[in-house]
Amino acid sequence: MSEVLGSGVAVQAKVDGDYITIGCAVSCAWSYVNEIIGKTDVNAGSYRKKRVRISDVRGNVAGVIITENEPTRLSIFHFLQEAIRRSEVDMRFLFEDTLGTVRSIQGMFLVSGIDLTADVSAFGEFDLNLEGTGSVSTEAIDPPGEVVCDEMKSDWWVLAEGETTISGAGENGEFFAGHTLLEVARTGYAGMEIIGSGTPGNAQALYTGSTTIAFDPANPGLPDEKIFVIWLESDAS
Amino acid sequence: MPVREATYDTVPGAYEIIRPELAFRRIIKVSLAGTVYHLVYTGEPGNLEVLYTASTGGFRFINSFGYYLINNPNAPVDTYIKDKIHIIWDE
């Protein structure tokens, strides 16, 4: 999961084939409103049914006034030009998350209002209000992935006398290989510490995710010694 | 079912470990020094019981933690191994 920070949001207008950011913007907003109206069907006498009629889109950008257009920054005065302020403008809102994934909402907008304000002790500021005309488009977004359900399993093995490892199928035919171990219990000791590397010491079990669980070389298996293992298997594995 | 496990060191003489990351979790199993303990959630822990305090992630036992001695002929001094606690929980 990655979040979109306010600094990752930009509003751009298309000029001569290129989208250019409106700047220096400090805040922006985009809204979509559906007009909900009544609907009639066979059950409408018992419960009010509704549907969407017409949708409206609005946008707003506010920021610090700059006087000149730059290759990557568009001045608010661009939108005050007669040909711009009275025409549809192709614009898009960009949302970039902290991992760099970008989503965009693109559509045609009309300038519904421009406010320019200035205080003697601060930057001059603009407020550009936009009214959508026509539809908006955005990229398709993948549906949520399937929930992976883990299944907990267990089995037991005989640790042969003098041996320090177990592998293969357990006494009930189960395999822990490649799965996530939760519990390794050796006769007389439950809850051994599961380590992923190094040499196992006393009360430790070495499991690297492969086919073997290894135990302390200084404590090989005793007669009739058993190992009990609990592990998680996921649907994906 | 995101079930996890971990092993924690103890301090000899103490009765409790506090693991804030285990606060408000569903604890499945607690074993201390190789023995599985019965989980209780109120009152005082009895013999072979561990009191789990969800608000803090605390695990308290009736007896203090200890250690055992490994007499290693290859080491210049004996090695003391502290009791360890192994916990399985559901995230």
Short mmCIF file of C-alpha atoms in Angstrom, two decimals:
data_model
loop_
_atom_site.label_atom_id
_atom_site.label_comp_id
_atom_site.label_asym_id
_atom_site.label_seq_id
_atom_site.Cartn_x
_atom_site.Cartn_y
_atom_site.Cartn_z
CA MET A 1 0.00 0.00 0.00
CA SER A 2 1.28 3.46 -0.84
CA GLU A 3 -0.24 6.83 -0.12
CA VAL A 4 -0.72 9.95 -2.18
CA LEU A 5 0.68 13.00 -0.42
CA GLY A 6 -0.58 16.47 -1.17
CA SER A 7 2.73 17.26 -2.83
CA GLY A 8 2.08 14.37 -5.21
CA VAL A 9 -1.01 15.97 -6.69
CA ALA A 10 -0.79 18.32 -9.67
CA VAL A 11 -3.21 20.01 -12.03
CA GLN A 12 -2.16 20.39 -15.64
CA ALA A 13 -3.60 22.13 -18.68
CA LYS A 14 -2.91 21.10 -22.26
CA VAL A 15 -1.03 23.74 -24.22
CA ASP A 16 0.22 23.07 -27.74
CA GLY A 17 -0.11 19.32 -27.25
CA ASP A 18 1.66 19.13 -23.88
CA TYR A 19 0.22 19.06 -20.40
CA ILE A 20 1.83 21.76 -18.27
CA THR A 21 1.43 22.13 -14.51
CA ILE A 22 -0.44 25.17 -13.26
CA GLY A 23 1.86 26.85 -10.78
CA CYS A 24 2.95 27.67 -8.23
CA ALA A 25 -0.07 25.83 -6.92
CA VAL A 26 -0.31 25.15 -3.22
CA SER A 27 -3.66 23.41 -3.13
CA CYS A 28 -6.19 21.89 -5.45
CA ALA A 29 -9.50 20.09 -5.33
CA TRP A 30 -11.53 17.95 -7.67
CA SER A 31 -15.11 16.87 -7.16
CA TYR A 32 -17.61 14.66 -8.92
CA VAL A 33 -21.30 14.85 -8.13
CA ASN A 34 -24.06 12.59 -9.42
CA GLU A 35 -27.61 13.87 -9.62
CA ILE A 36 -29.75 11.13 -8.13
CA ILE A 37 -33.34 10.94 -9.39
CA GLY A 38 -36.28 8.65 -8.77
CA LYS A 39 -36.82 5.50 -10.76
CA THR A 40 -39.90 3.40 -11.34
CA ASP A 41 -40.01 -0.38 -11.45
CA VAL A 42 -42.25 -3.14 -10.12
CA ASN A 43 -41.06 -2.68 -6.52
CA ALA A 44 -41.04 1.13 -6.53
CA GLY A 45 -44.37 1.21 -4.70
CA SER A 46 -42.79 -0.32 -1.60
CA TYR A 47 -39.28 1.10 -1.64
CA ARG A 48 -38.05 4.25 -3.31
CA LYS A 49 -35.78 3.31 -6.20
CA LYS A 50 -33.21 5.69 -7.60
CA ARG A 51 -30.75 6.05 -10.41
CA VAL A 52 -28.07 8.44 -11.57
CA ARG A 53 -29.15 11.09 -14.03
CA ILE A 54 -26.52 13.69 -14.84
CA SER A 55 -23.00 13.97 -13.43
CA ASP A 56 -21.12 17.15 -12.70
CA VAL A 57 -17.39 17.66 -12.33
CA ARG A 58 -15.71 20.62 -10.71
CA GLY A 59 -12.14 21.54 -9.95
CA ASN A 60 -10.19 24.19 -8.15
CA VAL A 61 -6.55 25.24 -8.06
CA ALA A 62 -5.07 27.83 -5.71
CA GLY A 63 -1.50 29.06 -5.52
CA VAL A 64 1.03 31.82 -5.82
CA ILE A 65 0.86 34.15 -8.81
CA ILE A 66 3.67 33.93 -11.35
CA THR A 67 3.62 36.32 -14.28
CA GLU A 68 5.31 34.34 -17.05
CA ASN A 69 4.67 30.91 -18.48
CA GLU A 70 7.64 28.57 -18.11
CA PRO A 71 8.28 25.27 -19.88
CA THR A 72 7.03 23.39 -16.82
CA ARG A 73 4.85 26.04 -15.14
CA LEU A 74 1.76 27.79 -16.39
CA SER A 75 0.92 31.28 -15.16
CA ILE A 76 -2.58 32.12 -13.99
CA PHE A 77 -2.51 34.94 -16.54
CA HIS A 78 -2.59 32.26 -19.25
CA PHE A 79 -6.19 31.56 -18.24
CA LEU A 80 -7.12 35.24 -18.34
CA GLN A 81 -6.55 35.44 -22.05
CA GLU A 82 -9.79 35.89 -24.00
CA ALA A 83 -9.28 32.79 -26.12
CA ILE A 84 -8.60 30.63 -23.06
CA ARG A 85 -11.06 31.91 -20.49
CA ARG A 86 -14.00 31.50 -22.86
CA SER A 87 -13.03 28.12 -24.33
CA GLU A 88 -12.94 24.54 -23.20
CA VAL A 89 -9.56 23.60 -21.77
CA ASP A 90 -8.23 20.04 -21.78
CA MET A 91 -7.00 19.46 -18.22
CA ARG A 92 -5.93 16.60 -16.05
CA PHE A 93 -5.43 16.03 -12.33
CA LEU A 94 -2.43 13.84 -11.50
CA PHE A 95 -2.13 11.79 -8.32
CA GLU A 96 1.32 10.29 -7.72
CA ASP A 97 1.80 8.01 -4.73
CA THR A 98 4.95 7.60 -2.69
CA LEU A 99 6.06 4.67 -4.83
CA GLY A 100 5.76 6.65 -8.06
CA THR A 101 2.51 5.16 -9.36
CA VAL A 102 0.48 7.86 -11.13
CA ARG A 103 -3.28 8.02 -11.64
CA SER A 104 -4.82 10.73 -13.73
CA ILE A 105 -8.29 12.17 -14.23
CA GLN A 106 -8.66 13.94 -17.55
CA GLY A 107 -11.49 15.98 -18.96
CA MET A 108 -12.58 19.22 -20.59
CA PHE A 109 -13.11 22.19 -18.29
CA LEU A 110 -14.42 25.74 -18.53
CA VAL A 111 -13.04 28.50 -16.38
CA SER A 112 -15.90 29.40 -14.08
CA GLY A 113 -14.01 31.94 -12.00
CA ILE A 114 -10.61 33.38 -11.26
CA ASP A 115 -9.78 35.24 -8.07
CA LEU A 116 -6.53 37.15 -7.68
CA THR A 117 -5.70 38.40 -4.21
CA ALA A 118 -2.66 40.11 -2.76
CA ASP A 119 -1.64 41.14 0.70
CA VAL A 120 1.19 43.57 1.23
CA SER A 121 3.01 41.15 3.51
CA ALA A 122 2.54 37.97 1.48
CA PHE A 123 2.69 36.50 -2.00
CA GLY A 124 -0.02 37.38 -4.45
CA GLU A 125 -2.35 34.44 -4.76
CA PHE A 126 -4.75 33.09 -7.36
CA ASP A 127 -7.81 30.91 -7.12
CA LEU A 128 -8.90 29.18 -10.33
CA ASN A 129 -12.33 27.56 -10.36
CA LEU A 130 -13.17 25.06 -13.06
CA GLU A 131 -16.42 23.53 -14.27
CA GLY A 132 -16.27 20.27 -16.15
CA THR A 133 -17.95 19.97 -19.51
CA GLY A 134 -18.52 16.52 -20.94
CA SER A 135 -17.18 13.31 -19.52
CA VAL A 136 -14.03 12.60 -17.60
CA SER A 137 -11.73 9.66 -18.11
CA THR A 138 -9.32 7.79 -15.92
CA GLU A 139 -7.21 4.69 -16.28
CA ALA A 140 -8.63 1.27 -15.55
CA ILE A 141 -7.54 0.04 -12.16
CA ASP A 142 -6.98 -3.61 -11.42
CA PRO A 143 -9.53 -5.34 -9.20
CA PRO A 144 -8.38 -6.30 -5.72
CA GLY A 145 -6.28 -9.45 -5.63
CA GLU A 146 -7.67 -12.62 -4.20
CA VAL A 147 -7.38 -13.13 -0.48
CA VAL A 148 -4.74 -15.71 0.19
CA CYS A 149 -5.94 -18.02 2.94
CA ASP A 150 -3.29 -19.78 4.93
CA GLU A 151 -3.88 -23.28 6.15
CA MET A 152 -2.28 -24.45 9.35
CA LYS A 153 -0.92 -27.99 9.30
CA SER A 154 1.07 -30.21 11.60
CA ASP A 155 2.80 -33.57 11.62
CA TRP A 156 5.46 -35.41 13.57
CA TRP A 157 8.74 -37.05 12.70
CA VAL A 158 11.02 -39.52 14.42
CA LEU A 159 14.46 -38.05 15.06
CA ALA A 160 16.62 -41.09 14.58
CA GLU A 161 19.11 -41.88 17.30
CA GLY A 162 22.35 -40.04 16.63
CA GLU A 163 20.83 -37.88 13.88
CA THR A 164 20.39 -34.11 14.01
CA THR A 165 18.01 -33.46 11.10
CA ILE A 166 14.55 -34.36 9.87
CA SER A 167 13.21 -34.04 6.33
CA GLY A 168 10.70 -35.51 3.92
CA ALA A 169 7.21 -36.65 4.79
CA GLY A 170 6.06 -36.85 8.40
CA GLU A 171 4.37 -39.82 9.95
CA ASN A 172 1.00 -38.55 8.65
CA GLY A 173 2.36 -37.88 5.16
CA GLU A 174 2.63 -34.10 5.42
CA PHE A 175 5.53 -31.94 4.19
CA PHE A 176 6.71 -28.70 5.80
CA ALA A 177 9.21 -27.92 3.03
CA GLY A 178 8.93 -24.39 1.69
CA HIS A 179 6.31 -23.32 4.20
CA THR A 180 6.36 -21.00 7.20
CA LEU A 181 7.15 -22.83 10.41
CA LEU A 182 5.27 -21.81 13.54
CA GLU A 183 6.29 -24.42 16.05
CA VAL A 184 9.03 -26.99 16.39
CA ALA A 185 8.79 -29.15 19.48
CA ARG A 186 11.28 -31.80 20.41
CA THR A 187 10.58 -34.49 22.97
CA GLY A 188 10.67 -32.69 26.30
CA TYR A 189 10.91 -29.18 24.82
CA ALA A 190 8.05 -27.26 23.20
CA GLY A 191 8.57 -24.03 21.31
CA MET A 192 12.13 -24.28 20.11
CA GLU A 193 13.60 -21.08 18.74
CA ILE A 194 13.42 -21.24 14.94
CA ILE A 195 16.48 -19.68 13.33
CA GLY A 196 17.02 -19.09 9.62
CA SER A 197 20.81 -19.24 9.44
CA GLY A 198 23.88 -20.23 11.41
CA THR A 199 24.42 -23.30 13.53
CA PRO A 200 21.56 -24.31 15.80
CA GLY A 201 22.37 -24.36 19.48
CA ASN A 202 20.55 -25.89 22.36
CA ALA A 203 16.75 -25.45 22.07
CA GLN A 204 17.11 -24.08 18.55
CA ALA A 205 15.94 -25.43 15.20
CA LEU A 206 17.54 -24.32 11.94
CA TYR A 207 15.12 -23.99 9.04
CA THR A 208 16.14 -22.13 5.89
CA GLY A 209 12.89 -22.69 4.03
CA SER A 210 14.18 -25.82 2.34
CA THR A 211 13.41 -29.48 3.03
CA THR A 212 15.29 -29.95 6.28
CA ILE A 213 15.08 -28.92 9.92
CA ALA A 214 18.41 -29.23 11.72
CA PHE A 215 19.08 -29.37 15.45
CA ASP A 216 21.98 -28.78 17.79
CA PRO A 217 24.87 -30.99 16.58
CA ALA A 218 25.89 -31.40 20.21
CA ASN A 219 22.49 -32.90 21.03
CA PRO A 220 21.75 -35.64 18.49
CA GLY A 221 18.60 -37.71 18.65
CA LEU A 222 18.03 -40.00 21.57
CA PRO A 223 16.18 -43.34 21.37
CA ASP A 224 12.50 -42.87 20.49
CA GLU A 225 12.82 -39.09 20.20
CA LYS A 226 10.13 -37.29 18.21
CA ILE A 227 9.75 -33.90 16.56
CA PHE A 228 6.40 -32.15 16.28
CA VAL A 229 6.05 -29.34 13.74
CA ILE A 230 3.27 -26.83 12.99
CA TRP A 231 3.46 -24.74 9.83
CA LEU A 232 1.42 -22.46 7.56
CA GLU A 233 0.63 -23.32 3.96
CA SER A 234 -0.76 -20.60 1.75
CA ASP A 235 -2.98 -21.14 -1.29
CA ALA A 236 -0.28 -19.59 -3.42
CA SER A 237 2.47 -21.99 -2.34
CA MET B 1 -5.06 -15.94 8.84
CA PRO B 2 -1.76 -14.13 9.40
CA VAL B 3 -0.35 -16.32 12.14
CA ARG B 4 3.15 -15.45 13.33
CA GLU B 5 5.69 -16.83 15.77
CA ALA B 6 8.68 -15.44 17.58
CA THR B 7 11.09 -16.33 20.35
CA TYR B 8 12.00 -13.82 23.05
CA ASP B 9 14.82 -13.71 25.58
CA THR B 10 14.01 -13.30 29.25
CA VAL B 11 15.83 -11.65 32.12
CA PRO B 12 16.61 -14.11 34.92
CA GLY B 13 14.74 -13.10 38.05
CA ALA B 14 11.96 -11.26 36.20
CA TYR B 15 8.40 -12.56 36.05
CA GLU B 16 7.12 -10.80 32.98
CA ILE B 17 7.99 -9.75 29.45
CA ILE B 18 6.32 -6.81 27.74
CA ARG B 19 6.04 -6.95 23.97
CA PRO B 20 4.09 -3.89 22.74
CA GLU B 21 3.94 -5.36 19.25
CA LEU B 22 1.83 -8.20 20.69
CA ALA B 23 -0.75 -5.89 22.29
CA PHE B 24 -4.35 -6.64 21.36
CA ARG B 25 -3.45 -9.81 19.47
CA ARG B 26 -5.06 -13.23 19.63
CA ILE B 27 -2.45 -15.32 21.37
CA ILE B 28 -2.45 -18.95 20.29
CA LYS B 29 0.37 -20.51 22.27
CA VAL B 30 2.97 -19.52 24.84
CA SER B 31 5.78 -21.78 25.92
CA LEU B 32 8.53 -20.96 28.40
CA ALA B 33 11.74 -22.96 28.46
CA GLY B 34 10.16 -25.81 26.57
CA THR B 35 6.89 -26.03 28.49
CA VAL B 36 3.54 -24.90 27.10
CA TYR B 37 1.58 -22.64 29.48
CA HIS B 38 -2.16 -22.23 29.85
CA LEU B 39 -3.30 -18.72 28.85
CA VAL B 40 -5.37 -16.72 31.34
CA TYR B 41 -6.63 -13.18 30.86
CA THR B 42 -7.67 -12.07 34.34
CA GLY B 43 -6.51 -12.54 37.91
CA GLU B 44 -3.14 -13.87 38.85
CA PRO B 45 -1.33 -16.58 36.92
CA GLY B 46 -1.21 -19.92 38.67
CA ASN B 47 1.13 -22.82 38.19
CA LEU B 48 1.69 -23.53 34.49
CA GLU B 49 -0.37 -20.43 33.63
CA VAL B 50 0.59 -17.24 31.86
CA LEU B 51 -1.40 -14.02 32.27
CA TYR B 52 -1.73 -12.11 28.98
CA THR B 53 -2.48 -8.39 29.33
CA ALA B 54 -3.77 -7.28 25.93
CA SER B 55 -3.42 -3.55 26.54
CA THR B 56 0.34 -3.76 27.06
CA GLY B 57 1.33 -7.00 25.38
CA GLY B 58 2.48 -8.33 28.73
CA PHE B 59 3.05 -12.01 29.57
CA ARG B 60 3.40 -12.71 33.31
CA PHE B 61 4.25 -15.96 35.00
CA ILE B 62 4.04 -17.11 38.62
CA ASN B 63 7.67 -18.13 38.81
CA SER B 64 10.63 -15.99 37.89
CA PHE B 65 12.64 -16.67 34.79
CA GLY B 66 15.79 -18.68 35.17
CA TYR B 67 18.66 -20.03 33.19
CA TYR B 68 20.47 -23.27 32.80
CA LEU B 69 24.07 -24.15 32.60
CA ILE B 70 25.86 -25.70 29.68
CA ASN B 71 29.11 -27.27 30.70
CA ASN B 72 31.09 -26.88 27.52
CA PRO B 73 34.48 -28.55 27.75
CA ASN B 74 35.72 -26.46 24.81
CA ALA B 75 34.80 -23.13 26.40
CA PRO B 76 36.94 -21.40 29.02
CA VAL B 77 33.92 -20.81 31.24
CA ASP B 78 30.55 -22.44 31.65
CA THR B 79 27.80 -20.99 29.46
CA TYR B 80 24.55 -19.80 30.93
CA ILE B 81 21.51 -19.97 28.67
CA LYS B 82 18.57 -17.77 29.65
CA ASP B 83 15.04 -19.13 29.51
CA LYS B 84 13.30 -18.27 26.27
CA ILE B 85 9.65 -17.67 25.53
CA HIS B 86 8.14 -18.85 22.27
CA ILE B 87 4.83 -17.28 21.24
CA ILE B 88 2.43 -17.97 18.36
CA TRP B 89 -0.23 -15.36 17.69
CA ASP B 90 -2.78 -14.27 15.15
CA GLU B 91 -2.19 -10.79 13.77
#
